[in-house]
């Protein structure tokens, strides 16, 4: 049950926001406002994945100058499950595919831990080019790619979206809340159930959090079975 914004602010003022259930942080109103806003995706970008991919290669984004490849997607476009990460790293830039480096290996393991494999899911990022030196993508870079990411979701029409890490979560759920606050609950985005979990790169740096990511994968499996 979503809590009114003012109540959430009171919890924060008293320093007890940790007791707010995460599902209460994104209210039904928030979801409706966000989806209305996101409905602005344009068919001019393409209504098939091939057309959209072509449009993405034509985006005017300065990240393209240093990147070797546009990294669009990998996995099965017919899948009901869409994973969305942050931005390509060095290996992804070299191969032109998302999550094929060290963090991709861990993502594959996370999938395997609940009996899934890469070919059964669809994988993309919120930014299509590697930011130099693997820095975080800037707000401007994210905003340039975002309409295309929304169009990507509306073409694939996943039943379930898994957001990997803070950048994907904050961008697509339009929130300032981080992974730790939002994981463990189910949200709605453009007709899909959404869960949030840690980015594999973060898990490589903080392996003690892997057990929480495993719980998130179990939650994914439960939603798949529903
Ligand atoms: N990190 C991401 O967010 N995406 C990739 O494709 C690789 C690393």
PDB file of N, CA, C and O in Angstrom, residues 96-131:
ATOM      1  N   UNK A  96      30.676  -5.212 -29.157  1.00  0.00           N
ATOM      2  CA  UNK A  96      29.378  -4.666 -29.602  1.00  0.00           C
ATOM      3  C   UNK A  96      28.185  -5.376 -28.980  1.00  0.00           C
ATOM      4  O   UNK A  96      27.083  -5.344 -29.522  1.00  0.00           O
ATOM      5  N   UNK A  97      28.407  -6.004 -27.804  1.00  0.00           N
ATOM      6  CA  UNK A  97      27.309  -6.708 -27.117  1.00  0.00           C
ATOM      7  C   UNK A  97      27.329  -6.366 -25.633  1.00  0.00           C
ATOM      8  O   UNK A  97      28.430  -6.279 -25.048  1.00  0.00           O
ATOM      9  N   UNK A  98      26.147  -6.255 -24.999  1.00  0.00           N
ATOM     10  CA  UNK A  98      26.132  -5.923 -23.575  1.00  0.00           C
ATOM     11  C   UNK A  98      26.523  -7.113 -22.706  1.00  0.00           C
ATOM     12  O   UNK A  98      26.269  -8.264 -23.058  1.00  0.00           O
ATOM     13  N   UNK A  99      27.122  -6.817 -21.586  1.00  0.00           N
ATOM     14  CA  UNK A  99      27.423  -7.807 -20.543  1.00  0.00           C
ATOM     15  C   UNK A  99      28.160  -9.043 -21.078  1.00  0.00           C
ATOM     16  O   UNK A  99      27.706 -10.171 -20.926  1.00  0.00           O
ATOM     17  N   UNK A 100      29.301  -8.781 -21.726  1.00  0.00           N
ATOM     18  CA  UNK A 100      30.137  -9.900 -22.175  1.00  0.00           C
ATOM     19  C   UNK A 100      31.490  -9.916 -21.466  1.00  0.00           C
ATOM     20  O   UNK A 100      32.293 -10.818 -21.680  1.00  0.00           O
ATOM     21  N   UNK A 101      31.746  -8.915 -20.606  1.00  0.00           N
ATOM     22  CA  UNK A 101      33.007  -8.881 -19.844  1.00  0.00           C
ATOM     23  C   UNK A 101      32.834  -9.560 -18.486  1.00  0.00           C
ATOM     24  O   UNK A 101      31.987 -10.454 -18.337  1.00  0.00           O
ATOM     25  N   UNK A 102      33.618  -9.127 -17.505  1.00  0.00           N
ATOM     26  CA  UNK A 102      33.579  -9.745 -16.168  1.00  0.00           C
ATOM     27  C   UNK A 102      32.189  -9.649 -15.545  1.00  0.00           C
ATOM     28  O   UNK A 102      31.693 -10.604 -14.951  1.00  0.00           O
ATOM     29  N   UNK A 103      31.548  -8.479 -15.681  1.00  0.00           N
ATOM     30  CA  UNK A 103      30.216  -8.336 -15.059  1.00  0.00           C
ATOM     31  C   UNK A 103      29.197  -9.210 -15.799  1.00  0.00           C
ATOM     32  O   UNK A 103      28.253  -9.723 -15.197  1.00  0.00           O
ATOM     33  N   UNK A 104      29.439  -9.424 -17.091  1.00  0.00           N
ATOM     34  CA  UNK A 104      28.558 -10.316 -17.853  1.00  0.00           C
ATOM     35  C   UNK A 104      28.684 -11.757 -17.382  1.00  0.00           C
ATOM     36  O   UNK A 104      27.691 -12.492 -17.312  1.00  0.00           O
ATOM     37  N   UNK A 105      29.931 -12.140 -17.039  1.00  0.00           N
ATOM     38  CA  UNK A 105      30.123 -13.516 -16.530  1.00  0.00           C
ATOM     39  C   UNK A 105      29.337 -13.695 -15.235  1.00  0.00           C
ATOM     40  O   UNK A 105      28.706 -14.732 -15.009  1.00  0.00           O
ATOM     41  N   UNK A 106      29.377 -12.660 -14.400  1.00  0.00           N
ATOM     42  CA  UNK A 106      28.630 -12.771 -13.138  1.00  0.00           C
ATOM     43  C   UNK A 106      27.119 -12.756 -13.409  1.00  0.00           C
ATOM     44  O   UNK A 106      26.368 -13.497 -12.770  1.00  0.00           O
ATOM     45  N   UNK A 107      26.690 -11.946 -14.376  1.00  0.00           N
ATOM     46  CA  UNK A 107      25.259 -11.950 -14.723  1.00  0.00           C
ATOM     47  C   UNK A 107      24.840 -13.349 -15.177  1.00  0.00           C
ATOM     48  O   UNK A 107      23.791 -13.865 -14.770  1.00  0.00           O
ATOM     49  N   UNK A 108      25.692 -13.988 -15.997  1.00  0.00           N
ATOM     50  CA  UNK A 108      25.383 -15.361 -16.438  1.00  0.00           C
ATOM     51  C   UNK A 108      25.240 -16.302 -15.244  1.00  0.00           C
ATOM     52  O   UNK A 108      24.354 -17.151 -15.205  1.00  0.00           O
ATOM     53  N   UNK A 109      26.135 -16.123 -14.258  1.00  0.00           N
ATOM     54  CA  UNK A 109      26.055 -16.964 -13.039  1.00  0.00           C
ATOM     55  C   UNK A 109      24.781 -16.696 -12.266  1.00  0.00           C
ATOM     56  O   UNK A 109      24.159 -17.617 -11.741  1.00  0.00           O
ATOM     57  N   UNK A 110      24.412 -15.410 -12.194  1.00  0.00           N
ATOM     58  CA  UNK A 110      23.173 -15.063 -11.469  1.00  0.00           C
ATOM     59  C   UNK A 110      21.978 -15.744 -12.139  1.00  0.00           C
ATOM     60  O   UNK A 110      21.075 -16.256 -11.482  1.00  0.00           O
ATOM     61  N   UNK A 111      21.996 -15.743 -13.474  1.00  0.00           N
ATOM     62  CA  UNK A 111      20.902 -16.397 -14.218  1.00  0.00           C
ATOM     63  C   UNK A 111      20.912 -17.892 -13.940  1.00  0.00           C
ATOM     64  O   UNK A 111      19.878 -18.496 -13.627  1.00  0.00           O
ATOM     65  N   UNK A 112      22.130 -18.475 -14.022  1.00  0.00           N
ATOM     66  CA  UNK A 112      22.248 -19.929 -13.811  1.00  0.00           C
ATOM     67  C   UNK A 112      21.788 -20.342 -12.422  1.00  0.00           C
ATOM     68  O   UNK A 112      21.247 -21.422 -12.226  1.00  0.00           O
ATOM     69  N   UNK A 113      21.986 -19.438 -11.434  1.00  0.00           N
ATOM     70  CA  UNK A 113      21.639 -19.784 -10.045  1.00  0.00           C
ATOM     71  C   UNK A 113      20.147 -20.082  -9.906  1.00  0.00           C
ATOM     72  O   UNK A 113      19.737 -20.720  -8.945  1.00  0.00           O
ATOM     73  N   UNK A 114      19.338 -19.593 -10.851  1.00  0.00           N
ATOM     74  CA  UNK A 114      17.901 -19.908 -10.786  1.00  0.00           C
ATOM     75  C   UNK A 114      17.454 -20.653 -12.063  1.00  0.00           C
ATOM     76  O   UNK A 114      16.302 -20.568 -12.492  1.00  0.00           O
ATOM     77  N   UNK A 115      18.405 -21.347 -12.660  1.00  0.00           N
ATOM     78  CA  UNK A 115      18.065 -22.233 -13.777  1.00  0.00           C
ATOM     79  C   UNK A 115      17.751 -21.519 -15.086  1.00  0.00           C
ATOM     80  O   UNK A 115      17.098 -22.073 -15.965  1.00  0.00           O
ATOM     81  N   UNK A 116      18.220 -20.262 -15.233  1.00  0.00           N
ATOM     82  CA  UNK A 116      18.012 -19.554 -16.504  1.00  0.00           C
ATOM     83  C   UNK A 116      19.346 -19.475 -17.238  1.00  0.00           C
ATOM     84  O   UNK A 116      20.400 -19.579 -16.615  1.00  0.00           O
ATOM     85  N   UNK A 117      19.298 -19.274 -18.541  1.00  0.00           N
ATOM     86  CA  UNK A 117      20.552 -18.961 -19.214  1.00  0.00           C
ATOM     87  C   UNK A 117      20.346 -17.786 -20.150  1.00  0.00           C
ATOM     88  O   UNK A 117      19.227 -17.397 -20.466  1.00  0.00           O
ATOM     89  N   UNK A 118      21.460 -17.209 -20.533  1.00  0.00           N
ATOM     90  CA  UNK A 118      21.489 -15.960 -21.283  1.00  0.00           C
ATOM     91  C   UNK A 118      20.579 -15.952 -22.518  1.00  0.00           C
ATOM     92  O   UNK A 118      19.945 -14.966 -22.835  1.00  0.00           O
ATOM     93  N   UNK A 119      20.525 -17.101 -23.189  1.00  0.00           N
ATOM     94  CA  UNK A 119      19.717 -17.178 -24.407  1.00  0.00           C
ATOM     95  C   UNK A 119      18.217 -17.140 -24.138  1.00  0.00           C
ATOM     96  O   UNK A 119      17.415 -17.041 -25.067  1.00  0.00           O
ATOM     97  N   UNK A 120      17.845 -17.208 -22.866  1.00  0.00           N
ATOM     98  CA  UNK A 120      16.410 -17.176 -22.534  1.00  0.00           C
ATOM     99  C   UNK A 120      15.943 -15.787 -22.134  1.00  0.00           C
ATOM    100  O   UNK A 120      14.768 -15.593 -21.847  1.00  0.00           O
ATOM    101  N   UNK A 121      16.884 -14.831 -22.030  1.00  0.00           N
ATOM    102  CA  UNK A 121      16.488 -13.477 -21.615  1.00  0.00           C
ATOM    103  C   UNK A 121      17.000 -12.479 -22.655  1.00  0.00           C
ATOM    104  O   UNK A 121      17.811 -12.830 -23.518  1.00  0.00           O
ATOM    105  N   UNK A 122      16.513 -11.244 -22.551  1.00  0.00           N
ATOM    106  CA  UNK A 122      16.943 -10.193 -23.464  1.00  0.00           C
ATOM    107  C   UNK A 122      17.701  -9.155 -22.641  1.00  0.00           C
ATOM    108  O   UNK A 122      17.285  -8.814 -21.533  1.00  0.00           O
ATOM    109  N   UNK A 123      18.828  -8.679 -23.159  1.00  0.00           N
ATOM    110  CA  UNK A 123      19.719  -7.842 -22.353  1.00  0.00           C
ATOM    111  C   UNK A 123      20.073  -6.548 -23.086  1.00  0.00           C
ATOM    112  O   UNK A 123      20.455  -6.573 -24.258  1.00  0.00           O
ATOM    113  N   UNK A 124      19.960  -5.426 -22.376  1.00  0.00           N
ATOM    114  CA  UNK A 124      20.364  -4.155 -22.968  1.00  0.00           C
ATOM    115  C   UNK A 124      20.848  -3.221 -21.863  1.00  0.00           C
ATOM    116  O   UNK A 124      20.984  -3.637 -20.707  1.00  0.00           O
ATOM    117  N   UNK A 125      21.117  -1.963 -22.210  1.00  0.00           N
ATOM    118  CA  UNK A 125      21.603  -0.952 -21.260  1.00  0.00           C
ATOM    119  C   UNK A 125      20.826   0.343 -21.438  1.00  0.00           C
ATOM    120  O   UNK A 125      20.173   0.532 -22.465  1.00  0.00           O
ATOM    121  N   UNK A 126      20.973   1.273 -20.493  1.00  0.00           N
ATOM    122  CA  UNK A 126      20.331   2.588 -20.683  1.00  0.00           C
ATOM    123  C   UNK A 126      21.177   3.518 -21.550  1.00  0.00           C
ATOM    124  O   UNK A 126      20.678   4.528 -22.039  1.00  0.00           O
ATOM    125  N   UNK A 127      22.446   3.182 -21.743  1.00  0.00           N
ATOM    126  CA  UNK A 127      23.309   3.981 -22.634  1.00  0.00           C
ATOM    127  C   UNK A 127      23.957   3.027 -23.638  1.00  0.00           C
ATOM    128  O   UNK A 127      24.371   1.929 -23.275  1.00  0.00           O
ATOM    129  N   UNK A 128      24.034   3.456 -24.898  1.00  0.00           N
ATOM    130  CA  UNK A 128      24.444   2.537 -25.974  1.00  0.00           C
ATOM    131  C   UNK A 128      25.946   2.568 -26.291  1.00  0.00           C
ATOM    132  O   UNK A 128      26.411   1.809 -27.130  1.00  0.00           O
ATOM    133  N   UNK A 129      26.691   3.494 -25.659  1.00  0.00           N
ATOM    134  CA  UNK A 129      28.131   3.581 -25.948  1.00  0.00           C
ATOM    135  C   UNK A 129      28.917   3.619 -24.647  1.00  0.00           C
ATOM    136  O   UNK A 129      28.436   4.133 -23.623  1.00  0.00           O
ATOM    137  N   UNK A 130      30.136   3.132 -24.718  1.00  0.00           N
ATOM    138  CA  UNK A 130      30.988   3.109 -23.520  1.00  0.00           C
ATOM    139  C   UNK A 130      31.424   4.529 -23.144  1.00  0.00           C
ATOM    140  O   UNK A 130      32.036   5.216 -23.964  1.00  0.00           O
ATOM    141  N   UNK A 131      31.131   4.951 -21.922  1.00  0.00           N
ATOM    142  CA  UNK A 131      31.696   6.240 -21.481  1.00  0.00           C
ATOM    143  C   UNK A 131      33.206   6.069 -21.287  1.00  0.00           C
ATOM    144  O   UNK A 131      33.653   5.054 -20.727  1.00  0.00           O
TER     145      UNK A 131
END
